[in-house]
Coordinates of C-alpha atoms in Angstrom, one line a residue:
X1 CA -3.7 -2.9 3.6
X2 CA -3.5 0.6 2.3
X3 CA -0.6 1.4 0.1
X4 CA 1.1 3.9 2.5
X5 CA 0.7 1.5 5.4
X6 CA 2.0 -1.4 3.3
X7 CA 5.1 0.7 2.3
X8 CA 5.8 1.6 5.9
X9 CA 5.3 -2.1 6.9
X10 CA 7.9 -3.2 4.3
X11 CA 10.4 -0.5 5.5
X12 CA 10.0 -1.7 9.1
X13 CA 10.2 -5.4 8.1
X14 CA 13.5 -5.0 6.3
X15 CA 14.8 -2.6 9.0
X16 CA 15.0 0.4 6.7
X17 CA 12.8 2.3 9.3
X18 CA 13.2 2.2 13.0
X19 CA 10.2 1.5 15.2
X20 CA 11.6 4.1 17.7
X21 CA 10.9 6.8 15.1
X22 CA 7.2 5.9 14.9
X23 CA 5.1 7.9 17.4
X24 CA 2.0 5.7 17.4
X25 CA 0.2 3.4 15.0
X26 CA -2.4 6.1 14.6
X27 CA -6.0 5.9 15.6
X28 CA -6.5 4.2 19.0
X29 CA -5.7 5.1 22.6
X30 CA -6.6 3.8 26.0
X31 CA -8.2 6.3 28.3
X32 CA -9.4 4.9 31.7
X33 CA -13.0 5.7 32.6
X34 CA -12.5 5.1 36.3
X35 CA -9.8 3.8 38.5
X36 CA -12.3 3.1 41.3
X37 CA -13.7 -0.4 41.9
X38 CA -16.2 -1.7 44.5
X39 CA -14.8 -5.2 44.6
X40 CA -11.9 -6.5 46.7
X41 CA -10.3 -9.0 44.5
X42 CA -7.3 -10.3 46.5
X43 CA -4.7 -10.3 43.6
X44 CA -5.7 -7.0 42.2
X45 CA -3.8 -3.8 43.1
X46 CA -7.0 -1.9 43.0
X47 CA -8.8 -4.4 45.1
X48 CA -6.2 -4.4 47.8
X49 CA -6.2 -0.6 47.9
X50 CA -2.7 0.0 46.6
X51 CA -3.6 2.4 43.8
X52 CA -5.7 4.7 46.1
X53 CA -2.7 6.3 47.8
X54 CA 0.5 4.5 46.7
X55 CA 0.8 4.7 42.9
X56 CA 0.4 7.3 40.1
X57 CA -2.9 5.6 39.1
X58 CA -4.8 7.2 42.1
X59 CA -8.5 7.0 42.8
X60 CA -11.0 8.8 40.6
X61 CA -13.2 9.1 37.5
X62 CA -12.6 10.4 34.0
X63 CA -14.5 13.7 33.8
X64 CA -16.9 14.2 30.8
X65 CA -15.4 17.6 30.2
X66 CA -11.9 16.1 29.9
X67 CA -13.2 13.3 27.6
X68 CA -14.9 15.8 25.4
X69 CA -11.9 18.1 25.3
X70 CA -9.7 15.1 24.4
X71 CA -12.0 13.8 21.6
X72 CA -12.4 17.3 20.1
X73 CA -8.6 18.0 20.2
X74 CA -7.6 14.7 18.6
X75 CA -9.9 14.0 15.6
X76 CA -7.7 11.3 14.3
X77 CA -8.4 9.1 17.3
X78 CA -11.2 6.8 16.2
X79 CA -11.2 4.2 19.0
X80 CA -10.9 4.5 22.8
X81 CA -10.5 1.7 25.3
X82 CA -12.1 2.8 28.5
X83 CA -11.2 0.0 31.0
X84 CA -8.1 -0.6 32.9
X85 CA -7.6 -0.7 36.7
X86 CA -11.2 0.2 37.8
X87 CA -14.8 -0.3 37.0
X88 CA -16.0 2.1 34.3
X89 CA -19.7 1.9 35.3
X90 CA -19.0 3.5 38.6
X91 CA -18.3 6.8 36.7
X92 CA -21.4 9.0 37.2
X93 CA -20.8 10.6 33.8
X94 CA -20.4 7.4 31.8
X95 CA -23.7 7.8 29.9
X96 CA -22.6 11.2 28.7
X97 CA -19.3 9.7 27.6
X98 CA -21.0 6.9 25.7
X99 CA -23.4 9.4 23.9
X100 CA -20.7 11.9 23.0
X101 CA -18.4 9.3 21.6
X102 CA -21.2 7.9 19.4
X103 CA -22.0 11.5 18.2
X104 CA -18.4 11.9 17.2
X105 CA -18.0 8.5 15.5
X106 CA -15.5 7.2 18.1
X107 CA -15.7 3.5 19.0
X108 CA -15.6 2.7 22.7
X109 CA -14.5 -0.6 24.1
X110 CA -13.9 -2.2 27.5
X111 CA -11.6 -5.0 26.4
X112 CA -9.5 -4.9 29.6
X113 CA -12.6 -5.8 31.5
X114 CA -15.6 -4.9 33.6
X115 CA -17.1 -6.7 36.6
X116 CA -20.7 -5.5 35.6
X117 CA -22.0 -5.7 39.2
X118 CA -23.4 -2.2 39.5
X119 CA -24.8 -0.5 36.4
X120 CA -27.9 1.7 36.0
X121 CA -30.6 0.7 33.6
X122 CA -30.2 3.8 31.6
X123 CA -26.5 3.0 31.1
X124 CA -27.3 -0.6 30.1
X125 CA -29.6 0.8 27.4
X126 CA -27.0 3.4 26.4
X127 CA -24.4 0.6 25.7
X128 CA -26.7 -0.7 23.0
X129 CA -28.2 2.6 21.8
X130 CA -24.8 4.2 21.3
X131 CA -23.2 1.1 19.9
X132 CA -20.5 0.4 22.4
X133 CA -18.1 -1.8 20.5
X134 CA -17.1 -4.7 22.7
X135 CA -16.9 -5.6 26.4
X136 CA -15.1 -8.2 28.3
X137 CA -16.9 -9.3 31.5
X138 CA -14.8 -10.8 34.3
X139 CA -16.7 -13.8 35.6
X140 CA -14.4 -16.3 37.4
X141 CA -16.9 -19.0 38.1
X142 CA -20.2 -20.5 37.0
X143 CA -21.9 -20.4 40.4
X144 CA -22.4 -17.8 43.2
X145 CA -20.3 -19.7 45.6
X146 CA -17.3 -20.1 43.3
X147 CA -17.5 -16.6 41.9
X148 CA -17.4 -14.9 45.3
X149 CA -14.2 -16.6 46.3
X150 CA -12.1 -14.2 44.1
X151 CA -14.6 -11.5 43.1
X152 CA -15.0 -10.5 46.8
X153 CA -18.1 -8.2 47.3
X154 CA -19.6 -9.2 43.9
X155 CA -22.7 -11.1 43.0
X156 CA -22.7 -13.7 40.2
X157 CA -26.5 -13.6 39.9
X158 CA -26.5 -9.9 39.5
X159 CA -23.8 -10.0 36.8
X160 CA -25.9 -12.5 34.8
X161 CA -29.0 -10.4 35.3
X162 CA -27.2 -7.4 33.9
X163 CA -26.0 -9.4 30.9
X164 CA -29.5 -10.5 30.2
X165 CA -30.7 -6.9 30.4
X166 CA -28.0 -5.9 27.8
X167 CA -29.3 -8.7 25.6
X168 CA -32.8 -7.5 26.0
X169 CA -31.9 -4.1 24.6
X170 CA -29.8 -5.7 21.8
X171 CA -32.9 -7.5 20.7
X172 CA -35.0 -4.3 21.1
X173 CA -32.7 -2.2 19.0
X174 CA -31.8 -5.0 16.6
X175 CA -28.1 -4.5 17.3
X176 CA -25.2 -6.9 17.8
X177 CA -23.4 -4.3 20.0
X178 CA -21.9 -4.5 22.4
X179 CA -20.2 -7.7 21.6
X180 CA -19.5 -9.4 24.9
X181 CA -16.8 -11.8 26.1
X182 CA -16.9 -13.9 29.3
X183 CA -13.4 -13.8 30.8
X184 CA -12.7 -16.6 33.2
X185 CA -9.4 -16.4 35.2
X186 CA -8.5 -20.0 36.0
X187 CA -7.8 -20.8 39.6
X188 CA -7.7 -24.0 41.6
X189 CA -11.1 -23.3 43.1
X190 CA -12.9 -22.7 39.8
X191 CA -11.2 -24.9 37.2
X192 CA -13.9 -27.5 37.6
X193 CA -16.5 -25.0 36.4
X194 CA -14.8 -24.3 33.0
X195 CA -17.2 -26.4 31.0
X196 CA -20.3 -25.0 32.7
X197 CA -19.1 -21.4 32.3
X198 CA -18.3 -22.0 28.6
X199 CA -21.9 -23.4 28.1
X200 CA -23.4 -20.5 29.9
X201 CA -21.5 -18.0 27.8
X202 CA -22.7 -19.6 24.7
X203 CA -26.3 -19.5 25.9
X204 CA -25.9 -15.7 26.7
X205 CA -24.5 -15.0 23.2
X206 CA -21.0 -14.3 24.6
X207 CA -17.6 -15.6 23.4
X208 CA -15.6 -17.4 26.1
X209 CA -12.0 -16.6 27.1
X210 CA -10.2 -18.7 29.7
X211 CA -7.3 -16.6 31.1
X212 CA -4.3 -17.8 33.0
X213 CA -3.5 -16.4 36.5
X214 CA -0.4 -14.3 36.5
X215 CA 0.4 -15.1 40.2
X216 CA 0.5 -18.9 39.7
X217 CA 1.5 -19.7 43.3
X218 CA -1.6 -18.1 44.6
X219 CA -4.9 -19.9 44.0
X220 CA -2.8 -22.4 42.0
X221 CA -4.5 -24.7 39.6
X222 CA -4.9 -28.3 40.9
X223 CA -5.0 -30.4 37.7
X224 CA -2.6 -28.9 35.1
X225 CA -3.4 -31.5 32.5
X226 CA -7.1 -30.9 32.8
X227 CA -6.7 -27.1 32.7
X228 CA -4.4 -27.3 29.7
X229 CA -7.0 -29.3 27.8
X230 CA -10.2 -27.7 29.0
X231 CA -9.0 -24.2 28.5
X232 CA -7.8 -24.9 25.0
X233 CA -4.5 -23.1 25.8
X234 CA -2.4 -26.3 25.9
X235 CA -0.8 -25.1 29.1
X236 CA -1.9 -24.3 32.7
X237 CA 0.5 -21.5 33.7
X238 CA 1.8 -18.2 32.3
X239 CA 5.4 -19.5 32.7
X240 CA 4.7 -22.6 30.6
X241 CA 2.9 -20.5 28.0
X242 CA 5.8 -18.0 27.6
X243 CA 8.4 -20.8 27.6
X244 CA 6.5 -22.7 24.9
X245 CA 5.7 -19.8 22.6
X246 CA 8.6 -17.5 23.4
X247 CA 6.6 -14.3 23.7
X248 CA 4.7 -12.6 26.6
X249 CA 1.3 -14.0 27.5
X250 CA -0.1 -10.5 27.5
X251 CA 2.4 -8.2 25.6
X252 CA 1.3 -4.8 27.1
X253 CA 4.6 -3.2 25.9
X254 CA 3.1 -3.2 22.4
X255 CA 0.7 -0.5 23.6
X256 CA 3.4 2.1 23.7
X257 CA 2.9 2.1 19.9
X258 CA -0.5 0.6 19.2
X259 CA -2.8 2.2 21.9
X260 CA -1.0 4.3 24.5
X261 CA -2.6 4.2 28.0
X262 CA -3.8 7.4 29.5
X263 CA -4.9 7.5 33.1
X264 CA -8.3 8.9 34.1
X265 CA -6.6 12.2 35.2
X266 CA -4.7 12.6 32.0
X267 CA -1.3 11.1 33.0
X268 CA 0.3 9.3 30.1
X269 CA 1.2 5.8 31.4
X270 CA 2.1 4.2 28.0
X271 CA 0.7 0.8 28.7
X272 CA -2.1 -0.6 30.9
X273 CA 0.3 -2.3 33.3
X274 CA 2.4 0.8 34.3
X275 CA 1.7 2.2 37.7
X276 CA 5.3 3.2 38.5
X277 CA 5.4 6.6 36.9
X278 CA 4.0 8.8 34.0
X279 CA 5.3 10.6 30.9
X280 CA 3.5 13.9 31.4
X281 CA -0.2 14.9 31.4
X282 CA -2.1 14.6 28.1
X283 CA -4.9 16.9 29.3
X284 CA -2.4 19.7 30.1
X285 CA 0.3 19.2 27.4
X286 CA -1.5 17.4 24.6
X287 CA -1.1 13.8 23.4
X288 CA 1.5 14.5 20.7
X289 CA 3.8 16.4 23.0
X290 CA 3.8 13.7 25.6
X291 CA 4.3 10.9 23.0
X292 CA 7.2 12.8 21.5
X293 CA 8.9 13.5 24.8
X294 CA 12.5 12.3 25.3
X295 CA 11.5 10.0 28.2
X296 CA 8.7 8.3 26.2
X297 CA 10.9 7.8 23.2
X298 CA 13.7 6.4 25.4
X299 CA 11.2 4.0 26.9
X300 CA 10.4 2.6 23.5
X301 CA 14.1 2.2 22.7
X302 CA 14.5 0.3 26.0
X303 CA 11.8 -2.1 25.1
X304 CA 13.3 -2.6 21.7
X305 CA 16.6 -3.4 23.3
X306 CA 18.3 -0.4 21.7
X307 CA 19.0 1.4 25.0
X308 CA 19.9 0.3 28.5
X309 CA 17.5 0.7 31.4
X310 CA 17.3 4.1 33.0
X311 CA 16.1 5.0 36.5
X312 CA 13.7 7.7 35.5
X313 CA 11.8 5.4 33.1
X314 CA 8.9 3.6 34.6
X315 CA 9.5 0.4 32.5
X316 CA 12.7 -0.2 34.4
X317 CA 10.7 -1.3 37.5
X318 CA 8.4 -3.5 35.6
X319 CA 8.8 -7.3 35.6
X320 CA 7.4 -7.6 32.1
X321 CA 10.1 -5.4 30.8
X322 CA 12.7 -7.8 32.3
X323 CA 11.0 -10.7 30.5
X324 CA 10.4 -9.0 27.2
X325 CA 14.2 -8.4 26.9
X326 CA 14.6 -12.2 26.6
X327 CA 12.0 -12.5 23.7
X328 CA 11.8 -11.5 20.0
X329 CA 9.7 -8.4 20.8
X330 CA 10.3 -6.7 17.5
X331 CA 8.6 -9.4 15.6
X332 CA 5.5 -9.1 17.8
X333 CA 5.5 -5.4 17.2
X334 CA 5.8 -5.8 13.5
X335 CA 2.7 -8.1 13.5
X336 CA 0.9 -5.5 15.6
X337 CA 1.7 -2.8 13.1
X338 CA 0.5 -5.0 10.3
X339 CA -2.9 -5.4 12.0
X340 CA -3.2 -1.7 13.0
X341 CA -4.7 -0.6 9.6
X342 CA -7.9 -2.5 10.4
X343 CA -10.5 -0.3 11.9
X344 CA -14.2 -0.1 11.4
X345 CA -16.4 2.7 12.8
X346 CA -19.5 1.2 14.3

């Protein structure tokens, strides 16, 4: 930990510095590459068509011109997470984005996830050639029949073929990038395939991540004890996880500080969950101005429990905000700050 970072960490730890006074942790943002998706996953707001006309997320692709402008205007940003509500590989300019980021020494990731059903061969090669950092592939099954129950419109076999093509180029270029993770959302209809999926992930050179379903009453798990043991999570539902550990299963609120979410069209959303409203447009006003706006600062104070909810703040309508108020969020934020000094340009 660098000395300046360590000093600030100590000041935060002993409450001599308020988190609300820190704009961001510094070098990472989330900038969605595309909000469009070709699948019809029944529990996904994109899949059921809600974002297309009903939310601030909308329906579109990040333009290369906007990406270039953003990177050039914010040289301190060294890492950009591209995935959120859509499928980044549907963006017709994704290859240009990958190449330019590599030229500028900016690490790209898709840690929120991709479905990897439709991707051009030149983009597959570009992922390796331009050293794309890491990528989480959403594969909720280990067979075509099981996969298609939730990933409606997708093809399990096609996804596996695309992973093998990525591995081909990794071997050709002698590269370990992109690092790939198999994300397996656990449902009642696929829990029996957890062992097979884990084995396949290992054979494909991927790490394996079982993920709990947020809407536990839909596609509910059938054998909780089996899921708790086979997943390695010790629990079978998000509710049990949060009750046992006393923190959010996926603490997206941390992103207000660690990696603010920007929509494909420049709207500052703050976190990857927010679709209720925005905090200005980064492409028009600049990132710093949006982050330092009164509403964004107030949102952070709300999450920290320092201010009451306010109607014009998107977080007020979020269920996770209601839960985070009951948890020791500040301690999680402190740990996130401690980790934020670790960044390696690929």
